[in-house]
PDB file of C-alpha atoms in Angstrom:
ATOM      1  CA  UNK A  69       0.000   0.000   0.000  1.00 34.00           C
ATOM      2  CA  UNK A  70       1.325   3.436  -0.917  1.00 38.00           C
ATOM      3  CA  UNK A  71       1.878   6.049   1.778  1.00 39.00           C
ATOM      4  CA  UNK A  72      -0.868   8.244   0.292  1.00 47.00           C
ATOM      5  CA  UNK A  73      -3.345   5.352   0.326  1.00 54.00           C
ATOM      6  CA  UNK A  74      -2.417   4.478   3.894  1.00 59.00           C
ATOM      7  CA  UNK A  75      -3.001   8.082   4.958  1.00 78.00           C
ATOM      8  CA  UNK A  76      -6.341   8.440   3.143  1.00 88.00           C
ATOM      9  CA  UNK A  77      -9.375   8.996   5.353  1.00 97.00           C
ATOM     10  CA  UNK A  78     -11.586   5.911   5.679  1.00 98.00           C
ATOM     11  CA  UNK A  79     -15.259   6.825   5.588  1.00 98.00           C
ATOM     12  CA  UNK A  80     -18.200   4.494   6.179  1.00 98.00           C
ATOM     13  CA  UNK A  81     -21.349   5.364   4.188  1.00 98.00           C
ATOM     14  CA  UNK A  82     -24.675   3.717   4.979  1.00 98.00           C
ATOM     15  CA  UNK A  83     -27.213   3.454   2.198  1.00 97.00           C
ATOM     16  CA  UNK A  84     -24.354   3.737  -0.268  1.00 97.00           C
ATOM     17  CA  UNK A  85     -26.498   2.520  -3.173  1.00 96.00           C
ATOM     18  CA  UNK A  86     -29.200   5.111  -2.505  1.00 96.00           C
ATOM     19  CA  UNK A  87     -29.843   8.533  -4.002  1.00 97.00           C
ATOM     20  CA  UNK A  88     -27.827  10.544  -1.471  1.00 98.00           C
ATOM     21  CA  UNK A  89     -25.490   7.723  -0.477  1.00 98.00           C
ATOM     22  CA  UNK A  90     -24.179   7.050  -3.975  1.00 98.00           C
ATOM     23  CA  UNK A  91     -23.576  10.749  -4.628  1.00 98.00           C
ATOM     24  CA  UNK A  92     -21.733  10.950  -1.317  1.00 98.00           C
ATOM     25  CA  UNK A  93     -19.507   8.014  -2.216  1.00 98.00           C
ATOM     26  CA  UNK A  94     -18.567   9.782  -5.457  1.00 98.00           C
ATOM     27  CA  UNK A  95     -17.777  13.019  -3.625  1.00 98.00           C
ATOM     28  CA  UNK A  96     -15.658  11.191  -1.052  1.00 98.00           C
ATOM     29  CA  UNK A  97     -13.634   9.370  -3.697  1.00 98.00           C
ATOM     30  CA  UNK A  98     -13.044  12.689  -5.457  1.00 98.00           C
ATOM     31  CA  UNK A  99     -11.544  13.943  -2.170  1.00 98.00           C
ATOM     32  CA  UNK A 100      -9.176  10.986  -1.909  1.00 97.00           C
ATOM     33  CA  UNK A 101     -11.084   9.006   0.726  1.00 98.00           C
ATOM     34  CA  UNK A 102     -11.393   5.254   0.958  1.00 98.00           C
ATOM     35  CA  UNK A 103     -15.077   4.374   1.282  1.00 98.00           C
ATOM     36  CA  UNK A 104     -16.719   1.438   3.043  1.00 98.00           C
ATOM     37  CA  UNK A 105     -20.085   1.294   1.330  1.00 98.00           C
ATOM     38  CA  UNK A 106     -22.710  -0.395   3.494  1.00 98.00           C
ATOM     39  CA  UNK A 107     -25.562  -1.910   1.464  1.00 97.00           C
ATOM     40  CA  UNK A 108     -28.185  -4.589   1.994  1.00 95.00           C
ATOM     41  CA  UNK A 109     -27.786  -6.274  -1.414  1.00 96.00           C
ATOM     42  CA  UNK A 110     -24.480  -7.627  -2.689  1.00 97.00           C
ATOM     43  CA  UNK A 111     -23.289  -5.944  -5.846  1.00 96.00           C
ATOM     44  CA  UNK A 112     -25.290  -2.747  -5.341  1.00 96.00           C
ATOM     45  CA  UNK A 113     -22.543  -0.425  -4.066  1.00 96.00           C
ATOM     46  CA  UNK A 114     -21.162   2.203  -6.472  1.00 95.00           C
ATOM     47  CA  UNK A 115     -18.578   0.666  -8.789  1.00 95.00           C
ATOM     48  CA  UNK A 116     -15.838   3.183  -8.062  1.00 95.00           C
ATOM     49  CA  UNK A 117     -12.141   2.790  -7.365  1.00 95.00           C
ATOM     50  CA  UNK A 118     -11.664   3.309  -3.651  1.00 95.00           C
ATOM     51  CA  UNK A 119     -15.080   1.924  -2.691  1.00 97.00           C
ATOM     52  CA  UNK A 120     -15.249  -1.317  -0.715  1.00 97.00           C
ATOM     53  CA  UNK A 121     -18.674  -2.936  -0.408  1.00 98.00           C
ATOM     54  CA  UNK A 122     -19.874  -4.192   2.968  1.00 98.00           C
ATOM     55  CA  UNK A 123     -23.168  -6.118   2.951  1.00 97.00           C
ATOM     56  CA  UNK A 124     -25.573  -6.311   5.870  1.00 97.00           C
ATOM     57  CA  UNK A 125     -27.801  -4.412   8.279  1.00 96.00           C
ATOM     58  CA  UNK A 126     -25.909  -1.524   9.844  1.00 97.00           C
ATOM     59  CA  UNK A 127     -28.172  -1.773  12.894  1.00 96.00           C
ATOM     60  CA  UNK A 128     -26.703  -5.186  13.695  1.00 97.00           C
ATOM     61  CA  UNK A 129     -24.166  -4.527  16.485  1.00 97.00           C
ATOM     62  CA  UNK A 130     -21.643  -7.007  15.103  1.00 98.00           C
ATOM     63  CA  UNK A 131     -21.712  -5.551  11.598  1.00 97.00           C
ATOM     64  CA  UNK A 132     -21.661  -2.013  12.963  1.00 98.00           C
ATOM     65  CA  UNK A 133     -18.538  -2.763  15.013  1.00 98.00           C
ATOM     66  CA  UNK A 134     -16.885  -4.401  12.021  1.00 98.00           C
ATOM     67  CA  UNK A 135     -17.497  -1.625   9.489  1.00 98.00           C
ATOM     68  CA  UNK A 136     -16.364   1.222  11.742  1.00 98.00           C
ATOM     69  CA  UNK A 137     -13.135  -0.423  12.898  1.00 98.00           C
ATOM     70  CA  UNK A 138     -10.257   1.816  11.824  1.00 97.00           C
ATOM     71  CA  UNK A 139     -12.558   4.329  10.146  1.00 98.00           C
ATOM     72  CA  UNK A 140     -12.061   8.074  10.490  1.00 98.00           C
ATOM     73  CA  UNK A 141     -15.669   9.072   9.778  1.00 98.00           C
ATOM     74  CA  UNK A 142     -19.174   7.739   9.234  1.00 98.00           C
ATOM     75  CA  UNK A 143     -21.865   9.228   6.989  1.00 98.00           C
ATOM     76  CA  UNK A 144     -25.407   7.962   7.639  1.00 98.00           C
ATOM     77  CA  UNK A 145     -27.926   8.456   4.830  1.00 98.00           C
ATOM     78  CA  UNK A 146     -30.598   5.813   5.505  1.00 96.00           C
ATOM     79  CA  UNK A 147     -34.173   6.513   6.553  1.00 94.00           C
ATOM     80  CA  UNK A 148     -37.109   4.422   5.277  1.00 91.00           C
ATOM     81  CA  UNK A 149     -39.262   7.401   4.298  1.00 89.00           C
ATOM     82  CA  UNK A 150     -42.820   6.330   3.514  1.00 88.00           C
ATOM     83  CA  UNK A 151     -42.667   3.244   5.740  1.00 92.00           C
ATOM     84  CA  UNK A 152     -44.863   2.833   8.792  1.00 95.00           C
ATOM     85  CA  UNK A 153     -43.914   4.630  11.996  1.00 95.00           C
ATOM     86  CA  UNK A 154     -42.521   1.493  13.648  1.00 96.00           C
ATOM     87  CA  UNK A 155     -40.195   0.767  10.721  1.00 96.00           C
ATOM     88  CA  UNK A 156     -38.999   4.374  10.537  1.00 96.00           C
ATOM     89  CA  UNK A 157     -38.225   4.294  14.256  1.00 97.00           C
ATOM     90  CA  UNK A 158     -36.463   0.928  14.118  1.00 96.00           C
ATOM     91  CA  UNK A 159     -34.241   1.815  11.165  1.00 95.00           C
ATOM     92  CA  UNK A 160     -33.966   5.577  11.496  1.00 95.00           C
ATOM     93  CA  UNK A 161     -33.657   5.945  15.250  1.00 97.00           C
ATOM     94  CA  UNK A 162     -32.528   2.627  16.705  1.00 97.00           C
ATOM     95  CA  UNK A 163     -30.209   1.338  13.961  1.00 97.00           C
ATOM     96  CA  UNK A 164     -28.554   4.709  13.380  1.00 98.00           C
ATOM     97  CA  UNK A 165     -27.929   5.073  17.104  1.00 98.00           C
ATOM     98  CA  UNK A 166     -26.438   1.573  17.246  1.00 98.00           C
ATOM     99  CA  UNK A 167     -23.993   2.539  14.513  1.00 98.00           C
ATOM    100  CA  UNK A 168     -23.172   5.822  16.260  1.00 98.00           C
ATOM    101  CA  UNK A 169     -22.338   4.012  19.496  1.00 98.00           C
ATOM    102  CA  UNK A 170     -20.122   1.581  17.605  1.00 98.00           C
ATOM    103  CA  UNK A 171     -18.353   4.525  15.961  1.00 98.00           C
ATOM    104  CA  UNK A 172     -17.805   6.186  19.317  1.00 98.00           C
ATOM    105  CA  UNK A 173     -16.473   2.990  20.872  1.00 98.00           C
ATOM    106  CA  UNK A 174     -14.093   2.522  17.927  1.00 98.00           C
ATOM    107  CA  UNK A 175     -12.704   6.038  18.274  1.00 97.00           C
ATOM    108  CA  UNK A 176     -14.144   7.335  14.977  1.00 98.00           C
ATOM    109  CA  UNK A 177     -13.489  11.069  14.712  1.00 97.00           C
ATOM    110  CA  UNK A 178     -16.710  12.239  13.044  1.00 98.00           C
ATOM    111  CA  UNK A 179     -20.240  11.089  12.389  1.00 98.00           C
ATOM    112  CA  UNK A 180     -22.153  13.039   9.736  1.00 98.00           C
ATOM    113  CA  UNK A 181     -25.872  12.311   9.742  1.00 98.00           C
ATOM    114  CA  UNK A 182     -28.282  13.255   6.961  1.00 98.00           C
ATOM    115  CA  UNK A 183     -31.230  14.641   8.873  1.00 98.00           C
ATOM    116  CA  UNK A 184     -33.894  16.864   7.272  1.00 98.00           C
ATOM    117  CA  UNK A 185     -35.419  20.322   7.479  1.00 98.00           C
ATOM    118  CA  UNK A 186     -38.694  18.469   8.156  1.00 97.00           C
ATOM    119  CA  UNK A 187     -37.648  18.332  11.828  1.00 98.00           C
ATOM    120  CA  UNK A 188     -38.575  22.030  12.112  1.00 98.00           C
ATOM    121  CA  UNK A 189     -42.010  23.434  12.768  1.00 97.00           C
ATOM    122  CA  UNK A 190     -42.884  25.097   9.465  1.00 97.00           C
ATOM    123  CA  UNK A 191     -46.505  25.907  10.155  1.00 96.00           C
ATOM    124  CA  UNK A 192     -48.078  28.829   8.263  1.00 96.00           C
ATOM    125  CA  UNK A 193     -46.818  32.099   9.684  1.00 94.00           C
ATOM    126  CA  UNK A 194     -43.768  30.538  11.366  1.00 95.00           C
ATOM    127  CA  UNK A 195     -41.250  32.621   9.420  1.00 96.00           C
ATOM    128  CA  UNK A 196     -37.619  31.822   8.710  1.00 98.00           C
ATOM    129  CA  UNK A 197     -36.053  28.700  10.215  1.00 98.00           C
ATOM    130  CA  UNK A 198     -32.515  28.433  11.545  1.00 98.00           C
ATOM    131  CA  UNK A 199     -30.767  25.768  13.608  1.00 98.00           C
ATOM    132  CA  UNK A 200     -32.234  27.136  16.848  1.00 97.00           C
ATOM    133  CA  UNK A 201     -35.844  27.152  15.655  1.00 98.00           C
ATOM    134  CA  UNK A 202     -38.542  25.018  17.329  1.00 97.00           C
ATOM    135  CA  UNK A 203     -38.855  21.425  16.175  1.00 98.00           C
ATOM    136  CA  UNK A 204     -42.018  19.600  15.169  1.00 97.00           C
ATOM    137  CA  UNK A 205     -44.375  18.359  17.853  1.00 96.00           C
ATOM    138  CA  UNK A 206     -46.178  15.049  17.974  1.00 94.00           C
ATOM    139  CA  UNK A 207     -48.441  16.197  15.140  1.00 91.00           C
ATOM    140  CA  UNK A 208     -45.437  16.576  12.834  1.00 91.00           C
ATOM    141  CA  UNK A 209     -45.975  13.367  10.845  1.00 94.00           C
ATOM    142  CA  UNK A 210     -44.086  10.086  11.029  1.00 96.00           C
ATOM    143  CA  UNK A 211     -41.133  11.264   8.950  1.00 96.00           C
ATOM    144  CA  UNK A 212     -40.518  14.543  10.746  1.00 97.00           C
ATOM    145  CA  UNK A 213     -41.012  12.991  14.169  1.00 97.00           C
ATOM    146  CA  UNK A 214     -38.718  10.000  13.649  1.00 97.00           C
ATOM    147  CA  UNK A 215     -36.023  12.173  12.088  1.00 98.00           C
ATOM    148  CA  UNK A 216     -36.344  14.555  15.032  1.00 98.00           C
ATOM    149  CA  UNK A 217     -36.004  11.615  17.410  1.00 98.00           C
ATOM    150  CA  UNK A 218     -32.952  10.322  15.529  1.00 98.00           C
ATOM    151  CA  UNK A 219     -31.281  13.708  15.936  1.00 98.00           C
ATOM    152  CA  UNK A 220     -32.045  13.666  19.648  1.00 98.00           C
ATOM    153  CA  UNK A 221     -30.680  10.129  20.040  1.00 98.00           C
ATOM    154  CA  UNK A 222     -27.437  11.034  18.252  1.00 98.00           C
ATOM    155  CA  UNK A 223     -27.060  14.102  20.456  1.00 98.00           C
ATOM    156  CA  UNK A 224     -26.949  11.685  23.385  1.00 97.00           C
ATOM    157  CA  UNK A 225     -24.063   9.604  22.002  1.00 97.00           C
ATOM    158  CA  UNK A 226     -21.199  11.587  23.497  1.00 94.00           C
ATOM    159  CA  UNK A 227     -17.597  11.345  22.339  1.00 91.00           C
ATOM    160  CA  UNK A 228     -17.537  11.468  18.556  1.00 96.00           C
ATOM    161  CA  UNK A 229     -17.968  14.828  16.843  1.00 98.00           C
ATOM    162  CA  UNK A 230     -21.488  14.623  15.384  1.00 98.00           C
ATOM    163  CA  UNK A 231     -22.920  16.833  12.622  1.00 98.00           C
ATOM    164  CA  UNK A 232     -26.653  16.783  11.847  1.00 98.00           C
ATOM    165  CA  UNK A 233     -27.099  18.007   8.265  1.00 98.00           C
ATOM    166  CA  UNK A 234     -30.649  19.231   7.623  1.00 98.00           C
ATOM    167  CA  UNK A 235     -31.505  19.624   3.920  1.00 98.00           C
ATOM    168  CA  UNK A 236     -34.988  20.402   2.563  1.00 98.00           C
ATOM    169  CA  UNK A 237     -36.227  18.891  -0.754  1.00 98.00           C
ATOM    170  CA  UNK A 238     -33.295  17.237  -2.521  1.00 98.00           C
ATOM    171  CA  UNK A 239     -33.325  17.688  -6.288  1.00 98.00           C
ATOM    172  CA  UNK A 240     -31.293  15.603  -8.702  1.00 98.00           C
ATOM    173  CA  UNK A 241     -31.675  12.671 -11.103  1.00 96.00           C
ATOM    174  CA  UNK A 242     -32.119   9.092  -9.955  1.00 94.00           C
ATOM    175  CA  UNK A 243     -34.685   6.302  -9.908  1.00 93.00           C
ATOM    176  CA  UNK A 244     -35.293   6.782  -6.192  1.00 93.00           C
ATOM    177  CA  UNK A 245     -35.200  10.575  -6.246  1.00 96.00           C
ATOM    178  CA  UNK A 246     -38.353  11.795  -4.501  1.00 96.00           C
ATOM    179  CA  UNK A 247     -38.462  15.176  -6.221  1.00 98.00           C
ATOM    180  CA  UNK A 248     -37.097  14.285  -9.675  1.00 98.00           C
ATOM    181  CA  UNK A 249     -38.802  10.910 -10.115  1.00 97.00           C
ATOM    182  CA  UNK A 250     -41.335   9.779  -7.518  1.00 96.00           C
ATOM    183  CA  UNK A 251     -43.229  13.028  -6.924  1.00 97.00           C
ATOM    184  CA  UNK A 252     -43.451  13.829 -10.662  1.00 98.00           C
ATOM    185  CA  UNK A 253     -44.913  10.349 -11.267  1.00 98.00           C
ATOM    186  CA  UNK A 254     -47.570  11.107  -8.664  1.00 98.00           C
ATOM    187  CA  UNK A 255     -48.311  14.472 -10.297  1.00 98.00           C
ATOM    188  CA  UNK A 256     -48.728  12.713 -13.642  1.00 97.00           C
ATOM    189  CA  UNK A 257     -50.976   9.944 -12.322  1.00 98.00           C
ATOM    190  CA  UNK A 258     -52.863  11.450  -9.373  1.00 97.00           C
ATOM    191  CA  UNK A 259     -54.990  14.609  -9.709  1.00 97.00           C
ATOM    192  CA  UNK A 260     -54.633  15.352  -5.977  1.00 97.00           C
ATOM    193  CA  UNK A 261     -50.857  15.630  -6.394  1.00 97.00           C
ATOM    194  CA  UNK A 262     -51.334  18.521  -8.860  1.00 97.00           C
ATOM    195  CA  UNK A 263     -53.089  20.624  -6.227  1.00 97.00           C
ATOM    196  CA  UNK A 264     -50.944  23.027  -4.202  1.00 97.00           C
ATOM    197  CA  UNK A 265     -50.574  26.588  -2.936  1.00 97.00           C
ATOM    198  CA  UNK A 266     -48.393  28.387  -5.508  1.00 97.00           C
ATOM    199  CA  UNK A 267     -46.688  30.794  -3.111  1.00 97.00           C
ATOM    200  CA  UNK A 268     -45.706  28.199  -0.508  1.00 97.00           C
ATOM    201  CA  UNK A 269     -41.957  28.020   0.026  1.00 98.00           C
ATOM    202  CA  UNK A 270     -40.153  25.334  -1.938  1.00 98.00           C
ATOM    203  CA  UNK A 271     -36.887  24.994  -0.041  1.00 98.00           C
ATOM    204  CA  UNK A 272     -34.417  22.799  -1.911  1.00 98.00           C
ATOM    205  CA  UNK A 273     -30.824  21.757  -2.464  1.00 98.00           C
ATOM    206  CA  UNK A 274     -29.237  19.734  -5.257  1.00 98.00           C
ATOM    207  CA  UNK A 275     -27.918  16.293  -4.395  1.00 98.00           C
ATOM    208  CA  UNK A 276     -24.436  17.114  -5.724  1.00 98.00           C
ATOM    209  CA  UNK A 277     -24.164  20.160  -3.475  1.00 98.00           C
ATOM    210  CA  UNK A 278     -25.433  18.162  -0.507  1.00 98.00           C
ATOM    211  CA  UNK A 279     -22.966  15.337  -1.176  1.00 98.00           C
ATOM    212  CA  UNK A 280     -20.102  17.807  -1.518  1.00 98.00           C
ATOM    213  CA  UNK A 281     -20.874  19.250   1.904  1.00 98.00           C
ATOM    214  CA  UNK A 282     -21.219  15.817   3.520  1.00 98.00           C
ATOM    215  CA  UNK A 283     -17.882  14.756   2.050  1.00 98.00           C
ATOM    216  CA  UNK A 284     -16.091  17.952   3.051  1.00 98.00           C
ATOM    217  CA  UNK A 285     -17.235  17.592   6.650  1.00 98.00           C
ATOM    218  CA  UNK A 286     -16.484  13.863   6.767  1.00 98.00           C
ATOM    219  CA  UNK A 287     -12.888  14.163   5.535  1.00 98.00           C
ATOM    220  CA  UNK A 288     -12.122  17.133   7.772  1.00 97.00           C
ATOM    221  CA  UNK A 289     -12.008  19.896   5.179  1.00 97.00           C
ATOM    222  CA  UNK A 290     -14.285  21.786   7.573  1.00 97.00           C
ATOM    223  CA  UNK A 291     -12.217  22.285  10.717  1.00 96.00           C
ATOM    224  CA  UNK A 292     -13.636  21.667  14.171  1.00 97.00           C
ATOM    225  CA  UNK A 293     -14.289  24.647  16.404  1.00 96.00           C
ATOM    226  CA  UNK A 294     -15.617  25.603  19.811  1.00 95.00           C
ATOM    227  CA  UNK A 295     -18.068  27.884  17.980  1.00 96.00           C
ATOM    228  CA  UNK A 296     -20.799  26.213  15.848  1.00 97.00           C
ATOM    229  CA  UNK A 297     -20.808  29.295  13.662  1.00 96.00           C
ATOM    230  CA  UNK A 298     -17.297  28.422  12.460  1.00 96.00           C
ATOM    231  CA  UNK A 299     -17.355  24.625  12.321  1.00 98.00           C
ATOM    232  CA  UNK A 300     -18.469  21.398  13.991  1.00 98.00           C
ATOM    233  CA  UNK A 301     -18.092  21.572  17.766  1.00 98.00           C
ATOM    234  CA  UNK A 302     -15.335  19.137  18.723  1.00 96.00           C
ATOM    235  CA  UNK A 303     -16.867  16.189  20.573  1.00 96.00           C
ATOM    236  CA  UNK A 304     -20.299  17.806  20.374  1.00 97.00           C
ATOM    237  CA  UNK A 305     -23.394  17.538  18.222  1.00 98.00           C
ATOM    238  CA  UNK A 306     -23.911  20.407  15.777  1.00 98.00           C
ATOM    239  CA  UNK A 307     -26.957  20.832  13.512  1.00 98.00           C
ATOM    240  CA  UNK A 308     -26.453  22.658  10.219  1.00 98.00           C
ATOM    241  CA  UNK A 309     -29.038  23.602   7.590  1.00 98.00           C
ATOM    242  CA  UNK A 310     -28.388  23.295   3.874  1.00 98.00           C
ATOM    243  CA  UNK A 311     -30.521  25.144   1.324  1.00 98.00           C
ATOM    244  CA  UNK A 312     -29.983  26.730  -2.078  1.00 98.00           C
ATOM    245  CA  UNK A 313     -31.550  29.882  -3.511  1.00 97.00           C
ATOM    246  CA  UNK A 314     -35.186  30.747  -2.655  1.00 97.00           C
ATOM    247  CA  UNK A 315     -38.026  29.201  -4.656  1.00 98.00           C
ATOM    248  CA  UNK A 316     -41.784  28.783  -4.503  1.00 98.00           C
ATOM    249  CA  UNK A 317     -43.913  25.713  -5.055  1.00 98.00           C
ATOM    250  CA  UNK A 318     -45.098  27.334  -8.285  1.00 98.00           C
ATOM    251  CA  UNK A 319     -41.562  27.038  -9.688  1.00 98.00           C
ATOM    252  CA  UNK A 320     -41.430  23.307  -9.071  1.00 98.00           C
ATOM    253  CA  UNK A 321     -45.000  22.414 -10.018  1.00 98.00           C
ATOM    254  CA  UNK A 322     -45.046  24.406 -13.233  1.00 98.00           C
ATOM    255  CA  UNK A 323     -41.881  22.618 -14.306  1.00 98.00           C
ATOM    256  CA  UNK A 324     -43.258  19.170 -13.489  1.00 98.00           C
ATOM    257  CA  UNK A 325     -46.781  19.613 -14.850  1.00 98.00           C
ATOM    258  CA  UNK A 326     -45.488  21.092 -18.103  1.00 98.00           C
ATOM    259  CA  UNK A 327     -43.024  18.222 -18.553  1.00 98.00           C
ATOM    260  CA  UNK A 328     -45.556  15.440 -17.877  1.00 97.00           C
ATOM    261  CA  UNK A 329     -48.415  17.096 -19.805  1.00 97.00           C
ATOM    262  CA  UNK A 330     -50.958  17.930 -17.102  1.00 98.00           C
ATOM    263  CA  UNK A 331     -52.334  21.157 -15.643  1.00 97.00           C
ATOM    264  CA  UNK A 332     -51.527  22.338 -12.103  1.00 97.00           C
ATOM    265  CA  UNK A 333     -54.363  23.230  -9.748  1.00 97.00           C
ATOM    266  CA  UNK A 334     -53.593  26.219  -7.547  1.00 98.00           C
ATOM    267  CA  UNK A 335     -55.324  26.516  -4.190  1.00 97.00           C
ATOM    268  CA  UNK A 336     -55.542  29.401  -1.758  1.00 96.00           C
ATOM    269  CA  UNK A 337     -54.671  28.061   1.664  1.00 96.00           C
ATOM    270  CA  UNK A 338     -52.411  29.056   4.593  1.00 96.00           C
ATOM    271  CA  UNK A 339     -48.847  27.987   3.849  1.00 97.00           C
ATOM    272  CA  UNK A 340     -45.331  28.381   5.164  1.00 98.00           C
ATOM    273  CA  UNK A 341     -43.584  31.163   3.236  1.00 97.00           C
ATOM    274  CA  UNK A 342     -40.368  31.494   5.249  1.00 98.00           C
ATOM    275  CA  UNK A 343     -36.926  30.273   4.290  1.00 97.00           C
ATOM    276  CA  UNK A 344     -34.427  27.733   5.534  1.00 98.00           C
ATOM    277  CA  UNK A 345     -31.535  29.832   6.823  1.00 98.00           C
ATOM    278  CA  UNK A 346     -28.268  28.204   5.749  1.00 98.00           C
ATOM    279  CA  UNK A 347     -25.869  30.883   6.987  1.00 98.00           C
ATOM    280  CA  UNK A 348     -24.053  28.410   9.219  1.00 98.00           C
ATOM    281  CA  UNK A 349     -23.181  26.127   6.304  1.00 98.00           C
ATOM    282  CA  UNK A 350     -21.998  29.100   4.269  1.00 98.00           C
ATOM    283  CA  UNK A 351     -19.841  30.257   7.170  1.00 98.00           C
ATOM    284  CA  UNK A 352     -18.307  26.780   7.160  1.00 98.00           C
ATOM    285  CA  UNK A 353     -17.272  27.408   3.548  1.00 98.00           C
ATOM    286  CA  UNK A 354     -20.155  25.786   1.649  1.00 98.00           C
ATOM    287  CA  UNK A 355     -21.803  27.401  -1.352  1.00 97.00           C
ATOM    288  CA  UNK A 356     -24.307  25.725  -3.686  1.00 97.00           C
ATOM    289  CA  UNK A 357     -23.031  25.243  -7.212  1.00 98.00           C
ATOM    290  CA  UNK A 358     -26.354  24.337  -8.868  1.00 98.00           C
ATOM    291  CA  UNK A 359     -28.781  27.171  -9.608  1.00 98.00           C
ATOM    292  CA  UNK A 360     -32.558  26.857  -9.543  1.00 98.00           C
ATOM    293  CA  UNK A 361     -32.723  27.218 -13.325  1.00 98.00           C
ATOM    294  CA  UNK A 362     -30.173  24.437 -13.745  1.00 98.00           C
ATOM    295  CA  UNK A 363     -31.940  22.138 -11.293  1.00 98.00           C
ATOM    296  CA  UNK A 364     -35.375  22.674 -12.839  1.00 98.00           C
ATOM    297  CA  UNK A 365     -33.957  22.318 -16.356  1.00 98.00           C
ATOM    298  CA  UNK A 366     -32.390  19.004 -15.384  1.00 98.00           C
ATOM    299  CA  UNK A 367     -35.709  17.935 -13.849  1.00 98.00           C
ATOM    300  CA  UNK A 368     -37.687  18.835 -16.978  1.00 98.00           C
ATOM    301  CA  UNK A 369     -35.201  17.121 -19.301  1.00 97.00           C
ATOM    302  CA  UNK A 370     -35.431  13.926 -17.276  1.00 97.00           C
ATOM    303  CA  UNK A 371     -39.225  13.854 -17.480  1.00 96.00           C
ATOM    304  CA  UNK A 372     -39.598  14.434 -21.216  1.00 89.00           C
TER     305      UNK A 372
END
């Protein structure tokens, strides 16, 4: 093994065959990291030089201990969105926490968790949302609640430096992409999915910009700090929002409905019109590279 290979950061990625996970593996390899790609099906990890596939359930304590041994960082991307509440809790909360404890016990430097902006209360009239804003209550829906509870569980796993990355809608191509593939299919096939308030905030980020941030934090390109405004708090748990330029639901729905050949139905109802404040991420050195026009153009091209 060359000296450069021996010195390369070793990063574990869960859900490495998924929409965010595969993009993250690519970004990590581009930064010179060696990646342990955790997947449930053999042969499904990204076929990239520097990526080693590990097959199994990351919530299994034995597998968790094995995959984190000698690693410098862990990136967790798995949450069974759309599953029942029990499944989301078991995989999202319990399994992720099991992996975090294994990482701590193995002396892993950093754990970067893909959370979501859905953990915040974004009721109509709430206004802008930053990392100190109130979280959803028990009426926040299964996804928001279980992601909120995962964040809280990770905050309790002391030792490793933990970063909770909270993106809103994630745009980008892929068979499992909610906003580029699954939601447009619903708009095409289900009249109810074409009905929305046009001026409601559509907070978004592109998957490549999200993956770049996850990789930068995981490999240490974002230095630790005792101030969360400057970087991850060493040994602490730091939430950080990620969002690109402002948009409205009209922008997204007009793009989708035009591409799939249906008409949108605009409704007048109370909606959240604030923004996801991503100043912390920008102060850490992140800047989105994909514009709204580029993201929506990519979306439209993929649907035609």
